[in-house]
Short mmCIF file of C-alpha atoms and ligand atoms in Angstrom, two decimals:
data_model
loop_
_atom_site.label_atom_id
_atom_site.label_comp_id
_atom_site.label_asym_id
_atom_site.label_seq_id
_atom_site.Cartn_x
_atom_site.Cartn_y
_atom_site.Cartn_z
CA MET A 29 85.49 109.63 66.98
CA PRO A 30 88.46 107.70 65.52
CA ASP A 31 89.81 104.73 67.47
CA ASP A 32 93.28 106.14 67.76
CA ARG A 33 91.89 108.93 69.98
CA THR A 34 93.38 111.68 67.89
CA LEU A 35 91.25 114.38 66.32
CA GLY A 36 92.52 115.98 63.13
CA VAL A 37 92.23 119.78 63.12
CA ALA A 38 92.10 122.10 60.11
CA MET A 39 92.55 125.77 61.00
CA ILE A 40 91.43 128.36 58.46
CA GLY A 41 93.35 131.63 58.87
CA TYR A 42 96.68 132.08 60.58
CA ALA A 43 97.08 135.73 61.63
CA PHE A 44 96.62 137.03 65.18
CA MET A 45 93.75 134.69 66.09
CA GLY A 46 95.33 131.80 64.20
CA ALA A 47 98.50 132.21 66.25
CA ALA A 48 96.50 132.32 69.49
CA HIS A 49 94.51 129.20 68.53
CA SER A 50 97.66 127.36 67.41
CA GLN A 51 99.19 127.94 70.83
CA ALA A 52 96.06 126.39 72.33
CA TRP A 53 96.06 123.34 70.03
CA ARG A 54 99.77 122.81 70.74
CA THR A 55 99.42 122.85 74.51
CA VAL A 56 95.91 121.77 75.52
CA HIS A 57 96.54 118.03 75.89
CA ARG A 58 99.83 118.65 77.70
CA ALA A 59 98.27 120.94 80.31
CA PHE A 60 94.94 119.13 80.79
CA ASP A 61 94.19 115.44 81.12
CA LEU A 62 92.12 114.67 78.05
CA PRO A 63 91.23 111.31 76.53
CA VAL A 64 91.96 112.73 73.06
CA THR A 65 94.88 114.45 71.39
CA PRO A 66 94.35 117.09 68.73
CA ARG A 67 96.50 116.63 65.64
CA MET A 68 97.42 119.92 64.00
CA SER A 69 96.90 118.56 60.50
CA VAL A 70 96.53 121.53 58.20
CA VAL A 71 96.46 125.31 58.26
CA VAL A 72 94.77 127.13 55.40
CA GLY A 73 95.43 130.58 53.94
CA ARG A 74 95.26 132.37 50.60
CA ASN A 75 98.97 132.97 49.98
CA THR A 76 101.06 129.82 49.45
CA ASP A 77 104.35 131.22 50.77
CA ALA A 78 102.79 132.92 53.77
CA VAL A 79 100.66 129.95 54.81
CA THR A 80 103.60 127.57 54.38
CA ALA A 81 105.72 129.79 56.62
CA ALA A 82 102.85 130.00 59.14
CA ALA A 83 102.51 126.21 59.20
CA SER A 84 106.14 125.80 60.10
CA LYS A 85 106.17 128.62 62.66
CA LEU A 86 102.91 127.68 64.38
CA GLY A 87 103.40 123.91 64.34
CA TRP A 88 101.00 122.62 61.67
CA GLU A 89 101.82 119.44 59.72
CA SER A 90 100.88 120.94 56.38
CA ALA A 91 99.62 124.07 54.63
CA SER A 92 96.91 124.51 52.04
CA THR A 93 95.33 127.32 50.03
CA ASP A 94 92.04 125.46 49.58
CA TRP A 95 89.72 125.39 52.60
CA ARG A 96 87.10 123.30 50.79
CA GLU A 97 89.66 120.58 50.14
CA ALA A 98 90.83 120.76 53.76
CA ILE A 99 87.35 120.35 55.24
CA ALA A 100 86.58 117.46 52.87
CA ARG A 101 89.49 115.39 54.18
CA ASP A 102 88.49 112.20 56.04
CA ASP A 103 91.22 112.68 58.60
CA ILE A 104 89.86 116.11 59.61
CA ASP A 105 87.44 116.05 62.53
CA ILE A 106 87.52 119.70 63.64
CA VAL A 107 87.47 122.92 61.63
CA ASP A 108 88.70 126.01 63.46
CA VAL A 109 87.57 129.22 61.72
CA CYS A 110 89.99 132.10 62.39
CA THR A 111 89.31 134.21 59.29
CA PRO A 112 87.81 137.73 59.12
CA GLY A 113 84.06 137.77 59.74
CA ASP A 114 83.00 137.94 56.09
CA SER A 115 83.87 134.26 55.54
CA HIS A 116 82.70 132.75 58.86
CA ALA A 117 79.23 131.79 57.64
CA GLU A 118 80.35 130.14 54.41
CA ILE A 119 83.19 128.13 55.95
CA ALA A 120 81.39 127.14 59.15
CA THR A 121 78.20 125.98 57.41
CA ALA A 122 80.18 124.01 54.81
CA ALA A 123 82.25 122.36 57.54
CA LEU A 124 79.13 121.44 59.54
CA ALA A 125 77.52 120.04 56.40
CA ALA A 126 80.66 117.92 55.94
CA GLY A 127 80.10 116.51 59.44
CA LYS A 128 82.96 118.34 61.17
CA HIS A 129 82.95 119.91 64.62
CA VAL A 130 83.36 123.68 64.26
CA LEU A 131 84.99 126.28 66.47
CA CYS A 132 84.33 129.74 65.02
CA GLU A 133 85.93 133.02 66.10
CA LYS A 134 83.79 135.88 67.37
CA PRO A 135 81.72 137.72 66.42
CA LEU A 136 79.91 134.74 64.94
CA ALA A 137 79.13 136.52 61.66
CA ASN A 138 78.87 139.92 60.01
CA SER A 139 75.06 140.09 60.13
CA VAL A 140 72.08 138.65 61.97
CA GLU A 141 70.95 136.88 58.78
CA GLU A 142 74.28 135.06 58.44
CA ALA A 143 74.26 134.17 62.13
CA GLU A 144 70.71 132.79 61.83
CA ALA A 145 71.77 130.55 58.94
CA MET A 146 74.73 129.36 60.99
CA VAL A 147 72.45 128.45 63.90
CA VAL A 148 70.20 126.41 61.59
CA ALA A 149 73.27 124.60 60.23
CA ALA A 150 74.68 124.03 63.73
CA GLU A 151 71.44 122.71 65.21
CA GLU A 152 70.89 120.32 62.29
CA ALA A 153 74.49 119.14 62.51
CA ALA A 154 74.19 118.63 66.28
CA GLN A 155 71.54 115.97 65.61
CA ARG A 156 74.22 114.09 63.68
CA GLY A 157 76.76 114.58 66.49
CA ALA A 158 78.73 117.53 65.09
CA ARG A 159 79.46 120.12 67.79
CA SER A 160 79.87 123.85 67.31
CA MET A 161 81.06 126.68 69.51
CA VAL A 162 81.77 130.38 69.12
CA GLY A 163 85.11 131.59 70.44
CA PHE A 164 84.36 134.09 73.18
CA ASN A 165 87.68 133.28 74.82
CA TYR A 166 87.44 135.75 77.70
CA ARG A 167 84.79 133.61 79.37
CA ARG A 168 87.68 131.25 80.03
CA THR A 169 89.71 133.78 82.01
CA PRO A 170 89.83 132.14 85.44
CA ALA A 171 88.82 135.38 87.22
CA LEU A 172 85.76 135.82 84.98
CA ALA A 173 84.75 132.17 85.20
CA TYR A 174 85.03 132.57 88.97
CA ALA A 175 83.00 135.81 88.84
CA ARG A 176 80.25 133.80 87.14
CA GLN A 177 80.39 131.23 89.96
CA LEU A 178 80.11 133.95 92.62
CA VAL A 179 77.06 135.49 90.93
CA ASP A 180 75.52 132.06 90.35
CA SER A 181 75.92 131.08 94.00
CA GLY A 182 74.09 134.24 95.08
CA ARG A 183 77.06 136.04 96.69
CA LEU A 184 76.13 139.29 94.91
CA GLY A 185 72.40 139.03 95.59
CA THR A 186 70.15 140.68 93.02
CA ILE A 187 72.18 142.22 90.22
CA ARG A 188 71.45 145.93 89.74
CA HIS A 189 74.26 147.34 87.61
CA VAL A 190 76.81 146.20 85.05
CA ARG A 191 79.49 148.64 83.90
CA ALA A 192 81.43 147.17 80.99
CA GLN A 193 84.25 148.76 79.04
CA TYR A 194 86.67 147.50 76.44
CA LEU A 195 89.38 150.07 75.87
CA GLN A 196 92.20 149.83 73.31
CA ASP A 197 94.34 152.47 71.57
CA TRP A 198 95.98 150.75 68.57
CA ILE A 199 94.53 153.11 65.92
CA VAL A 200 94.92 156.45 67.72
CA ASP A 201 97.59 157.36 65.12
CA PRO A 202 95.67 158.64 62.03
CA GLU A 203 98.46 157.21 59.86
CA PHE A 204 97.77 153.67 61.07
CA PRO A 205 96.74 151.83 57.88
CA LEU A 206 93.33 150.74 56.75
CA VAL A 207 93.62 147.09 57.86
CA TRP A 208 90.73 144.64 57.39
CA ARG A 209 89.35 145.38 60.86
CA LEU A 210 88.53 148.91 59.64
CA ARG A 211 86.52 147.77 56.60
CA LYS A 212 82.85 147.00 57.01
CA GLU A 213 82.66 144.53 54.13
CA LEU A 214 85.27 142.35 55.86
CA ALA A 215 84.78 142.99 59.59
CA GLY A 216 81.05 143.77 59.76
CA SER A 217 81.61 146.59 62.24
CA GLY A 218 84.53 148.21 64.10
CA ALA A 219 85.18 148.46 67.81
CA LEU A 220 81.56 147.37 68.27
CA GLY A 221 81.83 143.86 66.81
CA ASP A 222 85.51 143.31 67.53
CA ILE A 223 85.66 144.20 71.22
CA GLY A 224 82.11 145.32 72.09
CA ALA A 225 81.01 141.75 71.28
CA HIS A 226 83.24 140.48 74.09
CA ILE A 227 81.73 142.73 76.77
CA ILE A 228 78.21 141.94 75.59
CA ASP A 229 78.95 138.22 75.86
CA LEU A 230 80.65 138.63 79.24
CA THR A 231 77.83 140.71 80.68
CA GLN A 232 75.32 138.02 79.73
CA PHE A 233 77.64 135.22 80.85
CA VAL A 234 78.59 136.65 84.26
CA THR A 235 75.08 137.84 85.18
CA GLY A 236 73.17 134.98 83.55
CA GLN A 237 70.82 137.64 82.19
CA ARG A 238 69.94 138.61 78.62
CA LEU A 239 70.05 142.11 77.15
CA THR A 240 66.53 143.09 76.10
CA GLY A 241 67.11 146.54 74.59
CA VAL A 242 69.68 149.28 74.03
CA SER A 243 70.22 152.93 73.25
CA ALA A 244 73.49 153.69 71.49
CA LEU A 245 75.84 156.02 69.73
CA THR A 246 78.85 155.24 67.59
CA GLU A 247 81.64 157.45 66.25
CA THR A 248 84.37 157.24 63.61
CA PHE A 249 87.05 159.77 64.52
CA VAL A 250 89.45 159.13 61.63
CA ARG A 251 87.55 158.68 58.38
CA GLU A 252 90.42 158.07 55.95
CA ARG A 253 93.63 156.11 56.38
CA PRO A 254 96.59 154.98 54.28
CA LEU A 255 96.03 151.73 52.43
CA PRO A 256 98.12 148.97 54.02
CA ALA A 257 101.42 148.00 52.42
CA ALA A 258 100.41 144.38 52.94
CA ALA A 259 97.31 142.72 54.32
CA ALA A 260 98.45 142.33 57.90
CA GLY A 261 97.43 142.34 61.53
CA LEU A 262 97.50 145.18 64.01
CA SER A 263 100.88 146.72 63.13
CA ALA A 264 101.05 146.99 59.35
CA SER A 265 102.62 149.99 57.65
CA GLY A 266 100.77 152.18 55.15
CA THR A 267 101.21 153.40 51.58
CA GLU A 268 100.64 156.89 50.03
CA GLU A 269 97.16 156.01 48.82
CA ARG A 270 94.24 156.49 51.23
CA GLY A 271 90.93 154.72 51.69
CA GLU A 272 87.74 155.26 53.65
CA VAL A 273 87.24 153.83 57.14
CA THR A 274 83.78 152.25 56.98
CA VAL A 275 83.35 151.09 60.58
CA ASP A 276 82.99 152.70 64.00
CA ASP A 277 86.04 153.62 66.06
CA ALA A 278 83.99 153.71 69.24
CA ALA A 279 80.57 152.50 70.39
CA LEU A 280 78.79 153.58 73.56
CA PHE A 281 75.48 152.15 74.67
CA PHE A 282 73.32 151.30 77.63
CA GLY A 283 70.72 148.63 78.04
CA ARG A 284 68.37 146.61 80.20
CA LEU A 285 68.81 142.98 81.23
CA ASP A 286 65.92 140.57 81.63
CA GLY A 287 66.66 140.01 85.33
CA GLY A 288 66.07 143.69 86.10
CA ALA A 289 69.65 144.97 85.93
CA VAL A 290 70.77 147.99 83.89
CA ALA A 291 74.09 148.06 82.04
CA SER A 292 76.40 150.55 80.35
CA PHE A 293 78.97 149.69 77.69
CA GLU A 294 81.90 151.46 76.07
CA ALA A 295 84.02 149.88 73.33
CA THR A 296 86.75 152.01 71.79
CA ARG A 297 90.07 151.83 69.96
CA PHE A 298 90.81 155.44 70.89
CA ALA A 299 91.42 155.21 74.64
CA THR A 300 94.99 156.47 74.50
CA GLY A 301 97.19 154.50 76.89
CA ARG A 302 94.69 151.68 77.40
CA LYS A 303 95.99 148.58 75.63
CA ASN A 304 93.54 145.83 76.42
CA ALA A 305 91.56 147.23 79.32
CA MET A 306 88.52 145.01 79.27
CA ARG A 307 86.76 145.98 82.46
CA LEU A 308 83.67 144.67 84.09
CA GLU A 309 82.02 145.87 87.29
CA VAL A 310 78.90 144.23 88.63
CA ASN A 311 76.93 145.63 91.56
CA GLY A 312 74.39 143.48 93.36
CA SER A 313 72.23 143.91 96.43
CA ALA A 314 74.68 141.83 98.50
CA GLY A 315 78.06 142.61 96.93
CA SER A 316 80.07 143.76 93.94
CA LEU A 317 82.76 142.48 91.58
CA ALA A 318 85.34 144.37 89.53
CA PHE A 319 87.77 143.09 86.91
CA ASP A 320 90.28 144.54 84.44
CA PHE A 321 91.97 142.29 81.87
CA GLU A 322 95.19 144.30 82.16
CA THR A 323 95.49 142.65 85.59
CA MET A 324 93.76 139.45 84.55
CA ASN A 325 94.80 137.31 87.51
CA GLU A 326 92.92 139.55 89.93
CA LEU A 327 89.25 139.81 90.81
CA TRP A 328 87.99 142.47 93.23
CA PHE A 329 85.13 141.41 95.46
CA TYR A 330 83.08 143.50 97.87
CA ASP A 331 81.19 141.31 100.28
CA GLY A 332 78.25 143.36 101.56
CA SER A 333 77.50 140.82 104.28
CA LEU A 334 80.60 141.84 106.27
CA PRO A 335 80.29 144.51 108.98
CA ALA A 336 80.73 147.97 107.41
CA ALA A 337 83.89 148.58 109.43
CA GLU A 338 85.74 145.71 107.81
CA ALA A 339 84.04 145.52 104.42
CA GLY A 340 85.86 146.93 101.41
CA PHE A 341 86.91 145.68 97.98
CA ARG A 342 89.20 142.70 98.47
CA ARG A 343 91.74 141.62 95.85
CA ILE A 344 91.39 137.92 95.13
CA LEU A 345 94.43 136.53 93.37
CA VAL A 346 92.72 134.02 91.09
CA THR A 347 95.59 131.56 90.97
CA GLU A 348 94.48 128.87 93.43
CA PRO A 349 93.99 125.31 92.19
CA ASP A 350 90.35 125.63 93.27
CA HIS A 351 89.77 128.46 90.80
CA PRO A 352 88.44 127.50 87.35
CA TYR A 353 91.11 126.04 85.02
CA VAL A 354 94.03 126.92 87.33
CA HIS A 355 94.73 123.36 88.57
CA ALA A 356 96.22 122.57 85.13
CA TRP A 357 98.93 125.21 85.46
CA TRP A 358 101.28 126.71 88.03
CA PRO A 359 101.48 127.02 91.82
CA PRO A 360 99.49 129.86 93.45
CA GLY A 361 100.64 133.36 92.55
CA HIS A 362 102.49 132.41 89.35
CA GLY A 363 99.76 133.76 87.09
CA LEU A 364 98.32 133.07 83.66
CA GLY A 365 98.21 135.13 80.45
CA TYR A 366 96.04 135.94 77.43
CA GLU A 367 97.03 132.73 75.61
CA HIS A 368 95.67 130.53 78.39
CA THR A 369 92.12 131.73 77.67
CA PHE A 370 92.37 130.04 74.25
CA THR A 371 93.82 126.85 75.70
CA HIS A 372 90.86 126.73 78.08
CA GLU A 373 88.46 127.38 75.23
CA VAL A 374 89.89 124.53 73.16
CA HIS A 375 89.90 122.30 76.25
CA ASP A 376 86.19 122.92 76.85
CA PHE A 377 85.44 122.33 73.19
CA LEU A 378 87.32 119.00 73.13
CA ARG A 379 85.67 117.94 76.39
CA SER A 380 82.23 118.56 74.88
CA ILE A 381 83.15 116.54 71.79
CA VAL A 382 84.38 113.66 73.94
CA ASP A 383 81.34 113.80 76.24
CA GLY A 384 78.93 114.13 73.31
CA VAL A 385 77.32 117.33 74.61
CA ASP A 386 76.76 120.70 72.98
CA PRO A 387 79.41 123.22 74.05
CA VAL A 388 78.78 126.79 75.17
CA PRO A 389 78.81 129.47 73.98
CA SER A 390 76.79 127.90 71.16
CA PHE A 391 76.16 129.41 67.76
CA ARG A 392 72.76 130.39 69.18
CA ASP A 393 74.53 132.33 71.93
CA GLY A 394 76.64 133.94 69.18
CA LEU A 395 73.42 134.87 67.37
CA GLY A 396 72.19 136.50 70.59
CA VAL A 397 75.29 138.73 70.65
CA GLN A 398 74.83 139.45 66.94
CA ARG A 399 71.30 140.68 67.65
CA VAL A 400 72.68 143.08 70.27
CA LEU A 401 75.30 144.38 67.79
CA ALA A 402 72.56 144.97 65.21
CA ALA A 403 70.38 146.75 67.78
CA VAL A 404 73.29 149.01 68.75
CA GLU A 405 73.87 149.94 65.10
CA SER A 406 70.20 150.54 64.51
CA SER A 407 69.88 152.75 67.61
CA ALA A 408 73.00 154.73 66.67
CA ALA A 409 71.55 155.26 63.19
CA ASN A 410 68.23 156.56 64.56
CA GLY A 411 69.67 159.19 66.92
CA SER A 412 70.13 156.86 69.91
CA GLY A 413 66.48 155.79 70.03
CA TRP A 414 65.62 152.71 72.08
CA VAL A 415 65.78 149.41 70.17
CA ASP A 416 64.34 146.18 71.58
CA ILE A 417 66.35 142.99 71.15
CA PRO A 418 64.29 139.93 70.22
CA ALA A 419 64.80 136.84 72.39
CA ARG A 420 66.49 133.79 70.89
C1 SOE B 17 91.82 143.30 68.20
O1 SOE B 17 91.14 144.43 68.50
C2 SOE B 17 91.58 142.18 69.19
O2 SOE B 17 92.48 141.25 68.87
C3 SOE B 17 90.24 141.47 69.09
O3 SOE B 17 89.97 141.02 67.79
C4 SOE B 17 90.22 140.35 70.05
O4 SOE B 17 89.00 139.67 70.01
C5 SOE B 17 90.53 140.87 71.44
O5 SOE B 17 90.65 139.80 72.30
C6 SOE B 17 91.80 141.65 71.48
O6 SOE B 17 91.78 142.63 70.50
#
């Protein structure tokens, strides 16, 4: 680490995720006490005008159209990969080979093979001190980090059920354009990899158990859409010309966890009226938890050890300084938002770099999720037959 205690960051990609990560890099050292300060050195994109404008809007010192040049710079310590999934493997492995620490957006890759190669690169690089982490930001929601603590401390007893849903509705309109998230060659899969990946990761994180097999179905409701007027995020407008949607709009599956629990999952972009309803319910022998990201400062807890007459789901407002991450922010009841999950993610990543330990979720954890995604696709393709998921 350089003596001046700053770490130069190069961020590749600057759309929705790039904006969320920029917010985190801008604020992390002001909210948390850290012995290092990230320097937002360079943001990289393909279009000179657009990336220059993004640099100025998001707070980066400079803009570049050449990611290889950016990762080769001596003053760059961290590479933050915020591009569509088709370029994660190439950029992340090159950055690790160049000795940089790498934060890579989820899902880790577009295939198990790519993810495996990334794990090899990450584990070799770790021996030389380069750290890597995959960006499952929702783990850093205080209520979900607290849910993990409750399960870990035994308050739920033996976990029996997980019910996980991720419900969005941003492509219900059949005229919504064919953005990159709807193209397999760029995104890998649809609702499955984009939002299903989050609930797979969260299920494994909160329960501490691994999915061992699944049965699944997927559906694409709208098979053709207008080509986008410009490559853009979630609200682009379309042209007259149409193209094929090559990913799933919805994925439903159920599975078994290695600690004996059973789990059901639903990931869809067609849940009209649900904007970002990422919901998790966990039932154990001694209690239950329920969470919905649309009310992200709340966690519902049923404590089965209380007398039946006074038991009942209790709303915990997860805004106390004792709750994970909250001490860095506002007084009780003032609440946090989506952007804080990224600040927490970047905080944990920097802390691991400073402490010289491997952060979690690791690329190997990302590979684990990738194996579940592949098993879901394979089950859906074989008429919902059971597919086992190999261990790490
Ligand atoms: C779009 O569906 C999206 O931005 C995902 O890509 C994110 O991972 C999720 O947090 C919100 O929805």
